[in-house]
mmCIF file of C-alpha atoms in Angstrom:
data_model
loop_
_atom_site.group_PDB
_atom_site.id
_atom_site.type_symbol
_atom_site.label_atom_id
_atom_site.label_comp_id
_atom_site.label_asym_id
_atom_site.label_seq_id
_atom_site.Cartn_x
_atom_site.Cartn_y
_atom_site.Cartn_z
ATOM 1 C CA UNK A 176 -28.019 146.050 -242.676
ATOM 2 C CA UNK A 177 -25.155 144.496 -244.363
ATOM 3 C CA UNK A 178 -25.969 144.822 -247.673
ATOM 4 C CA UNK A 179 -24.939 147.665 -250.263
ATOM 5 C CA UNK A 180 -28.206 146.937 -252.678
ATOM 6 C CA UNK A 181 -31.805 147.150 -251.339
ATOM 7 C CA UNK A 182 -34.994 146.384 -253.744
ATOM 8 C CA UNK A 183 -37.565 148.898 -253.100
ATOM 9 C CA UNK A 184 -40.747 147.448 -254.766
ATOM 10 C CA UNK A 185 -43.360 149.975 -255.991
ATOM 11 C CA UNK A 186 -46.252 148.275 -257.353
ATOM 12 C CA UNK A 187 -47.330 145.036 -257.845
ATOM 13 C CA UNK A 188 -49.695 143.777 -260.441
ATOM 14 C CA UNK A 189 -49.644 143.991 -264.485
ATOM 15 C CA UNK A 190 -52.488 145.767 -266.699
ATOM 16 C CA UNK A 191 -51.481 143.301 -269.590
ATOM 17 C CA UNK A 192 -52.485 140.046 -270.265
ATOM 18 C CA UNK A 193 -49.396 137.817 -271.720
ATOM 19 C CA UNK A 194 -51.112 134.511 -273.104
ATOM 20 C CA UNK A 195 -48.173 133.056 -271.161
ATOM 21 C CA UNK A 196 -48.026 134.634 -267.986
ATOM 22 C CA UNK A 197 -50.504 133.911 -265.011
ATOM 23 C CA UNK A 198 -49.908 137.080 -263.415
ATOM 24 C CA UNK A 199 -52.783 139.425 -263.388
ATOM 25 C CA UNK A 200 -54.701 136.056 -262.651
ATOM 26 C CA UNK A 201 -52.819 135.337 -259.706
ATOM 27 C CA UNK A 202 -51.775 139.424 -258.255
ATOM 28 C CA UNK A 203 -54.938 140.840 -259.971
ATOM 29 C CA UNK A 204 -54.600 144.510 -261.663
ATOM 30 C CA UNK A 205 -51.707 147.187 -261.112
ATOM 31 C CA UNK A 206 -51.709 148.192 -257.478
ATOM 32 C CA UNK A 207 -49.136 151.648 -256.887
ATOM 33 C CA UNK A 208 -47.416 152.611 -253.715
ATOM 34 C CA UNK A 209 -48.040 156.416 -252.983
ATOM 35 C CA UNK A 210 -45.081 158.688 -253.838
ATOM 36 C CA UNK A 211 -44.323 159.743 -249.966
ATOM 37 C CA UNK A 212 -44.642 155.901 -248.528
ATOM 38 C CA UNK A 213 -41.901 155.184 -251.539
ATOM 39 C CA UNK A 214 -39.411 157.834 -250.670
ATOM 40 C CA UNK A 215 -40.109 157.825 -246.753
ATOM 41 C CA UNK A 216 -38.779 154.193 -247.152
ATOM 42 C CA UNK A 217 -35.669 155.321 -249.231
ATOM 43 C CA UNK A 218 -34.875 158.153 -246.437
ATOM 44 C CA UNK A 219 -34.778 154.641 -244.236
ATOM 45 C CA UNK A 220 -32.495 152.637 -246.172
ATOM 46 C CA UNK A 221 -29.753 156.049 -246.587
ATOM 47 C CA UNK A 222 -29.955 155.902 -242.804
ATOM 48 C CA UNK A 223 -28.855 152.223 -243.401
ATOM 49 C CA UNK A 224 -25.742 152.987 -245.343
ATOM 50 C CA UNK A 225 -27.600 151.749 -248.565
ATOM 51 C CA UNK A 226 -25.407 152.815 -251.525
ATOM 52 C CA UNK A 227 -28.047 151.752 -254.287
ATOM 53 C CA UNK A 228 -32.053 151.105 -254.378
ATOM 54 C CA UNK A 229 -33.553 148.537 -256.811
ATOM 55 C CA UNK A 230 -36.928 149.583 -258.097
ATOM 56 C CA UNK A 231 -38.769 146.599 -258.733
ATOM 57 C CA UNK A 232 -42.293 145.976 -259.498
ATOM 58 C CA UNK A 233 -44.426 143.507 -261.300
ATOM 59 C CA UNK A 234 -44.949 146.034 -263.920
ATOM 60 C CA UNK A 235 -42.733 148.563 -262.967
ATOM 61 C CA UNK A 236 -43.710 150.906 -265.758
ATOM 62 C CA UNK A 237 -47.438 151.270 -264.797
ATOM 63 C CA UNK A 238 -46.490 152.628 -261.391
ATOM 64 C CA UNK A 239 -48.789 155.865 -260.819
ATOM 65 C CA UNK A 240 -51.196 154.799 -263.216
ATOM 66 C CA UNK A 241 -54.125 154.224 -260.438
ATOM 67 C CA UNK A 242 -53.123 156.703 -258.209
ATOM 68 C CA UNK A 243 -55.672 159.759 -257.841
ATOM 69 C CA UNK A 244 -53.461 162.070 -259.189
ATOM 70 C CA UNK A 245 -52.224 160.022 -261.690
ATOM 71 C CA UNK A 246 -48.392 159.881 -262.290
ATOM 72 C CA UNK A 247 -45.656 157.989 -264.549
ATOM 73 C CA UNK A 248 -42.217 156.421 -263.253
ATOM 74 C CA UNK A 249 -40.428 159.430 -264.774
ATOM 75 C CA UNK A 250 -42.348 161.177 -262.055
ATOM 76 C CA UNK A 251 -41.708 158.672 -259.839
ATOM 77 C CA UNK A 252 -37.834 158.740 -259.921
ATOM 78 C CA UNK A 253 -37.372 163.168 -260.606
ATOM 79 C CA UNK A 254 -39.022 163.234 -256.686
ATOM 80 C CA UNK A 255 -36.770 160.286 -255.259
ATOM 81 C CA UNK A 256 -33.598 162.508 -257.110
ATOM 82 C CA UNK A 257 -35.174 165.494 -255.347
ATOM 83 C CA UNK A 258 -36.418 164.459 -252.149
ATOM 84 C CA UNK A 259 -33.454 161.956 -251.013
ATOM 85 C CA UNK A 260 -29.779 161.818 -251.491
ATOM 86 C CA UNK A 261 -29.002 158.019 -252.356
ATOM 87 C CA UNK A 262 -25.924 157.446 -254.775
ATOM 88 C CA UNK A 263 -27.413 154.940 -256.854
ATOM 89 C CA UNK A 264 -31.063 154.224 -258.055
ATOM 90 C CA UNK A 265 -31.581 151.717 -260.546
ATOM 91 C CA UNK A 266 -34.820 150.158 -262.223
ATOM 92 C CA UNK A 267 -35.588 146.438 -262.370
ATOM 93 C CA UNK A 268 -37.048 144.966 -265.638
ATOM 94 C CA UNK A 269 -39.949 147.441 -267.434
ATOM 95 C CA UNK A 270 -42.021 146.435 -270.284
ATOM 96 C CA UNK A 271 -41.493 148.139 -273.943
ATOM 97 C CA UNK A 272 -44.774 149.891 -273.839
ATOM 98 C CA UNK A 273 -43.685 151.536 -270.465
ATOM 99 C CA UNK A 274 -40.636 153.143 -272.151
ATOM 100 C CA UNK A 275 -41.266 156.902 -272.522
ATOM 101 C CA UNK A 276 -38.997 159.685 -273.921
ATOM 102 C CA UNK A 277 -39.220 161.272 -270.378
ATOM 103 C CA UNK A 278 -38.186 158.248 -268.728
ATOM 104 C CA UNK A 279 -35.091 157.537 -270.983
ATOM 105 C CA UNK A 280 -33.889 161.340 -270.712
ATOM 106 C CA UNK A 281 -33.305 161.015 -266.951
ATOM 107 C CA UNK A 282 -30.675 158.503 -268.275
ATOM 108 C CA UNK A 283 -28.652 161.242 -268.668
ATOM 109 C CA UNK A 284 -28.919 162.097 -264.427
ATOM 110 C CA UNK A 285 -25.832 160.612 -263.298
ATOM 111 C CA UNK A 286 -27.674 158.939 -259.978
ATOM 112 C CA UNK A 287 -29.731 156.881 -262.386
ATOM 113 C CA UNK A 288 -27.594 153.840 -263.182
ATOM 114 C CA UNK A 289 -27.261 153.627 -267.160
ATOM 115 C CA UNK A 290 -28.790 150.179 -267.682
ATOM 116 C CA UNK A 291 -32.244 149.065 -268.531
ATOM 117 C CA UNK A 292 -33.510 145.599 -268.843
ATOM 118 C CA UNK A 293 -36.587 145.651 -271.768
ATOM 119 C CA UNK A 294 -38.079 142.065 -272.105
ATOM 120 C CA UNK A 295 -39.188 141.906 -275.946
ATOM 121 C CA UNK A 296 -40.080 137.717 -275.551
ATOM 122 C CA UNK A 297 -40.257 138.010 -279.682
ATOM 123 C CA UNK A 298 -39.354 140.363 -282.851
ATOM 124 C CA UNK A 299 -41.685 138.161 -284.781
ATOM 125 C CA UNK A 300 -44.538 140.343 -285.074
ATOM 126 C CA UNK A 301 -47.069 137.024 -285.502
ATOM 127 C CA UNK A 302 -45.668 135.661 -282.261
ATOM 128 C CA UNK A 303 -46.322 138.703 -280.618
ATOM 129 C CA UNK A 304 -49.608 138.440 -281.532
ATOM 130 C CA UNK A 305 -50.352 135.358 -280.092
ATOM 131 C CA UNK A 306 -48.410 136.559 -277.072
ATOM 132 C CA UNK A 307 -50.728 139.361 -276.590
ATOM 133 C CA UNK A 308 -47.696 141.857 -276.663
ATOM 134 C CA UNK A 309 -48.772 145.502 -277.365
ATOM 135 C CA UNK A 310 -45.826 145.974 -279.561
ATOM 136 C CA UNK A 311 -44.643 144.927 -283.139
ATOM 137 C CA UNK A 312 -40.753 144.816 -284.399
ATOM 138 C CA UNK A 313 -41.388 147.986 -285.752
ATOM 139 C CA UNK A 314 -42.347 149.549 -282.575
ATOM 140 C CA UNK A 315 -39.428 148.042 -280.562
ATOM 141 C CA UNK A 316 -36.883 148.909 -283.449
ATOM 142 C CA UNK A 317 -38.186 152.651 -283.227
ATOM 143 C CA UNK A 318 -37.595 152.898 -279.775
ATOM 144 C CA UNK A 319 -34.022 150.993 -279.153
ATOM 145 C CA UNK A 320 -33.137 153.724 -281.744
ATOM 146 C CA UNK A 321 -34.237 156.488 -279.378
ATOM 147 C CA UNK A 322 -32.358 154.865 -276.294
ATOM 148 C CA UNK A 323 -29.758 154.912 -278.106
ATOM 149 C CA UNK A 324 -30.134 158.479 -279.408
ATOM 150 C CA UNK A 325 -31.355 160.231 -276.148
ATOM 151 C CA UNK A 326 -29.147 158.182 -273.620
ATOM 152 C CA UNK A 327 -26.139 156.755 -275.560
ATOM 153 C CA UNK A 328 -24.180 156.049 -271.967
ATOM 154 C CA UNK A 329 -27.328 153.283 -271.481
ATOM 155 C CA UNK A 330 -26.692 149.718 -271.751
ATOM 156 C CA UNK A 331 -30.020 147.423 -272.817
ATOM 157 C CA UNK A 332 -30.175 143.947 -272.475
ATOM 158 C CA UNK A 333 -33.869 142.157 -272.680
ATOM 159 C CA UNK A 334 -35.729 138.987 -272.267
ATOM 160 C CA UNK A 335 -36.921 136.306 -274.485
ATOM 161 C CA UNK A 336 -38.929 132.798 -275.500
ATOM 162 C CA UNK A 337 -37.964 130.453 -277.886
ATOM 163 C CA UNK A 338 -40.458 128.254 -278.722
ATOM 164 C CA UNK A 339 -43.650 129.631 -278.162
ATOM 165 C CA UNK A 340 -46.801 127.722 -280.166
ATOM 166 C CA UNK A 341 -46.688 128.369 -283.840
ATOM 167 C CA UNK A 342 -43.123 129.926 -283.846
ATOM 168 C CA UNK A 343 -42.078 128.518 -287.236
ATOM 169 C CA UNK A 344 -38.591 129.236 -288.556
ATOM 170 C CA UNK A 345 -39.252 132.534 -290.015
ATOM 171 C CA UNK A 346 -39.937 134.195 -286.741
ATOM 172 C CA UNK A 347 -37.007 132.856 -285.199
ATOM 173 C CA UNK A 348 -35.014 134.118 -287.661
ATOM 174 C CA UNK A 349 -36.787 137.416 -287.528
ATOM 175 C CA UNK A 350 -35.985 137.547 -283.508
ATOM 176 C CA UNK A 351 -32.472 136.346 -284.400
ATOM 177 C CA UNK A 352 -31.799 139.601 -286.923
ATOM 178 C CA UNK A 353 -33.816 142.011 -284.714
ATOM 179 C CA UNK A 354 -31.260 140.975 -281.648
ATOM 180 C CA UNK A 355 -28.003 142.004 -284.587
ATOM 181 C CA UNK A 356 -29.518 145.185 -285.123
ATOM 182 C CA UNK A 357 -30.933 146.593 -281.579
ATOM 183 C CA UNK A 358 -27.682 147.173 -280.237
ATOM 184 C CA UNK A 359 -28.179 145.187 -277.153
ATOM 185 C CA UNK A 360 -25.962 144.248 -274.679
ATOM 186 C CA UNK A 361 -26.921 140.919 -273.614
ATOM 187 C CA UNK A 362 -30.080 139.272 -272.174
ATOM 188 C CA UNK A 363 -31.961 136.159 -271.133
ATOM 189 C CA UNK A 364 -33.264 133.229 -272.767
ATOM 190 C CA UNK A 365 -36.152 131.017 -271.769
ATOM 191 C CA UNK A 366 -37.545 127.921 -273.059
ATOM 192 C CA UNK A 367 -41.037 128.014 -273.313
ATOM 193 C CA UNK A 368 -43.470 125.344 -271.589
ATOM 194 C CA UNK A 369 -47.302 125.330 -271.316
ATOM 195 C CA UNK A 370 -48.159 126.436 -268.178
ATOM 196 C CA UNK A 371 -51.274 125.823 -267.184
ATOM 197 C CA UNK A 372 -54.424 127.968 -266.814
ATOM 198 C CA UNK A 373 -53.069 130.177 -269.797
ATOM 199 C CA UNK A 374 -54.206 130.735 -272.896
ATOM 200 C CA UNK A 375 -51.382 129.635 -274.778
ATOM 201 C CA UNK A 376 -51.273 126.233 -273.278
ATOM 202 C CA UNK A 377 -54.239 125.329 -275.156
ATOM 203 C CA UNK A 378 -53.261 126.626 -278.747
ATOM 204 C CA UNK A 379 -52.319 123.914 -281.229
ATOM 205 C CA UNK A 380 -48.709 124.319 -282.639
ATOM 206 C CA UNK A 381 -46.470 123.405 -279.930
ATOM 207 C CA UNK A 382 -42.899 122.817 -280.171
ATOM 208 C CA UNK A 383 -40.930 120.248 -280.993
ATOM 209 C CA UNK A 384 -38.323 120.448 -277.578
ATOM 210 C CA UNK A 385 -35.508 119.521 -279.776
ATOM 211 C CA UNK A 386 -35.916 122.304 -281.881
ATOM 212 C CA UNK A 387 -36.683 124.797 -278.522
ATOM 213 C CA UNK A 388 -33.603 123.324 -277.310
ATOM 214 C CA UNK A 389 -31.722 124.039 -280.627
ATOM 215 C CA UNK A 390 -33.190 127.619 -280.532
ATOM 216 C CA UNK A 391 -32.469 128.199 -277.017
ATOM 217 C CA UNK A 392 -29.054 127.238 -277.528
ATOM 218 C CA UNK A 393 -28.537 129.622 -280.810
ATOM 219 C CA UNK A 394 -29.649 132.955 -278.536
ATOM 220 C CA UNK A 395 -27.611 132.201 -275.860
ATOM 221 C CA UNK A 396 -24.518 132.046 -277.881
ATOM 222 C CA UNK A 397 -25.517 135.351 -279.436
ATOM 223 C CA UNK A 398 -26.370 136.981 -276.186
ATOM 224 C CA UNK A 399 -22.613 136.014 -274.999
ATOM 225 C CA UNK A 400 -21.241 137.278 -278.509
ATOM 226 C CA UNK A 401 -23.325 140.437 -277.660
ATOM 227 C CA UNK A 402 -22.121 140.504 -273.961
ATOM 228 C CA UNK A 403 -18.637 140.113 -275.070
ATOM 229 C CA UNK A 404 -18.411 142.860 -277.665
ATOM 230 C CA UNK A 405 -20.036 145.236 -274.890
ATOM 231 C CA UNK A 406 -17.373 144.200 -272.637
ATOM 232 C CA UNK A 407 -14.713 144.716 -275.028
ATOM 233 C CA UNK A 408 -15.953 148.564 -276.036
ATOM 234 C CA UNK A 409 -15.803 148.889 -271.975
ATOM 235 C CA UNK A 410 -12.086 148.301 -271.788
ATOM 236 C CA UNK A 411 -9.884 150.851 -270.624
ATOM 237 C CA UNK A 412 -12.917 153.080 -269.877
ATOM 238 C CA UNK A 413 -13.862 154.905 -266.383
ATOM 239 C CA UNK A 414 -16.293 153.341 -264.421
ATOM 240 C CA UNK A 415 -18.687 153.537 -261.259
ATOM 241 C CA UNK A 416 -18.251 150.771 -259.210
ATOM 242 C CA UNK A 417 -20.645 149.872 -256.064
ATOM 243 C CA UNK A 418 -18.092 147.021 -254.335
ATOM 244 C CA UNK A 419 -20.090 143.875 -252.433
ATOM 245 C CA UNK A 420 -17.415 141.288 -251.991
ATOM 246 C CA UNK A 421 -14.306 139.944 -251.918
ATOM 247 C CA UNK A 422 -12.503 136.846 -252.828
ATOM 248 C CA UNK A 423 -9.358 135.305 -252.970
ATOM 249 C CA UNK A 424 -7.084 134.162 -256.002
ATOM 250 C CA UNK A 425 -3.974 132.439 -254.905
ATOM 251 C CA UNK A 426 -2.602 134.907 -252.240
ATOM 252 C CA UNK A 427 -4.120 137.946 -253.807
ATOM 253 C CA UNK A 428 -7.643 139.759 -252.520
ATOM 254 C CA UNK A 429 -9.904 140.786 -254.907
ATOM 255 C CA UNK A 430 -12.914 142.768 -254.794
ATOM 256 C CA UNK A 431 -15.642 142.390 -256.993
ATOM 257 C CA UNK A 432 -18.872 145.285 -257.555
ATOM 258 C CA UNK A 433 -21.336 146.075 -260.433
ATOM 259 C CA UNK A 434 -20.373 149.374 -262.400
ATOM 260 C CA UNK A 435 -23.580 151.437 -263.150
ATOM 261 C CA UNK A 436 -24.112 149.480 -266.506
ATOM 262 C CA UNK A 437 -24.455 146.235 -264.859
ATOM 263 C CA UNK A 438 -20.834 145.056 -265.545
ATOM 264 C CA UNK A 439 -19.154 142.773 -262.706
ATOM 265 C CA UNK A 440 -15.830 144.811 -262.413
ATOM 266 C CA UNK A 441 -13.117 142.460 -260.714
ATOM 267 C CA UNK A 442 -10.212 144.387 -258.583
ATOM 268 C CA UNK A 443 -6.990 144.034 -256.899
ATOM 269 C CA UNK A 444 -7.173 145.953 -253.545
ATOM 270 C CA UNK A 445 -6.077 145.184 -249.704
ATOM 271 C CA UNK A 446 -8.252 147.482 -248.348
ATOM 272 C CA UNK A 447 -11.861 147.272 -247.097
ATOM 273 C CA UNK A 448 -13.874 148.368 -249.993
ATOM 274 C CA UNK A 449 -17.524 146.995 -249.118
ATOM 275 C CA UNK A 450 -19.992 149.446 -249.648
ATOM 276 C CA UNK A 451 -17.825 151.966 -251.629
ATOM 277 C CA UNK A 452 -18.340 152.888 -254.859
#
């Protein structure tokens, strides 16, 4: 009851089958939540004061897919724009091959916060491979091109794993250019490790972890280049700010809230600006 975010999970279960991930071994195939179960909870939650839902899911994109009258997310979030009146809804990571044109056009309804977190794990199109990724650079070139065409207001930022088996220089560097071009915002970097009961902790190849740990190191100083210059195209532009919390600086308040882009936005204010956007 005192929070300004609540995570409204959808679905739980993935259809794919990562080489790295022990997921649809350990939560089995995609499982939905029925349409009117989702947005009865929502209805809750405005009663609540909730300013902004999280959609969430293990793969959020299949949601619908096993229903009986089989939807899609776009589907999903036009009903939860009709049938309730919260501020804010925003989506949790969704995989590549879950991105449809339909989806990214309600980027352009201004209750849909304009940020979408696409983990890519590779642009080396061998890696991906042995990831078991449905996708290829090609593929996730194509569509970061029509984010950006359909829904320029969106900001992307992704996922990805340095290090996987096999991952010789060449694909790093391919991953490394693909990240230049995409016109991302930021993201997340993980070291990879054999986990296991996967498949990929039995292919020969692994990495040296000096090397992971050189690569790891090289992304996140590209991700903070990328984060910066996003930051920097952001100043002295309007935003949509959901305030959570205050602090203190010397003998000044401060509020602090995420604008709908995902950008921690820092003010000056005496007031009581919880829960306000």
């Amino acid at each position: 009851r005192q929070r300004t975010r609540s995570f409204v999970k959808v679905q739980d279960g993935c259809l794919n089958q990562c080489s790295f991930c022990l997921t649809t071994i350990a939560r089995g195939k995609s499982r939905s939540e029925d349409l009117e179960s989702i947005v009865q909870y929502i209805r809750k939650l405005e009663n609540l004061d909730v300013k902004e839902i999280v959609l969430t899911g293990v793969q959020l994109g299949s949601w619908g897919k096993d229903l009986p009258q089989r939807m899609s997310l776009a589907k999903l979030l036009e009903q939860i724009i009709l049938k309730t009146s919260i501020p804010r809804i925003r989506l949790s990571s969704i995989e590549p091959w879950d991105v449809s044109e339909e989806l990214i056009q309600l980027f352009n309804e201004p209750r849909i916060c304009s940020h979408m977190h696409i983990p890519i794990q590779s642009a080396s199109d061998e890696i991906l491979k042995v990831m078991r990724r449905p996708s290829s650079s090609e593929k996730l070139l194509k569509l970061f091109e029509m984010l950006h065409e359909k829904a320029p207001r969106i900001a992307v930022t992704t996922d990805i794993i340095v290090g996987f088996p096999n991952e010789r220089e060449n694909d790093f560097q391919q991953t490394i250019n693909f990240l230049k071009e995409a016109g991302l915002t930021g993201g997340h970097v993980f070291s990879y490790s054999p986990m296991p009961g996967t498949l990929a902790a039995t292919l020969d190849g692994q990495i040296q972890q000096a090397i992971i740990k050189d690569r790891n190191k090289k992304i996140r100083m590209l991700f903070s280049e990328l984060s910066n210059q996003y930051s920097r195209y952001r100043l002295n532009s309007k935003a949509d700010v959901l305030f959570e919390s205050y602090l203190r600086i010397d003998d000044k308040l401060f509020w602090s809230g995420l604008s709908e882009d995902m950008l921690r936005v820092i003010v000056p204010a005496e007031g009581n600006l919880k829960n306000q956007i």
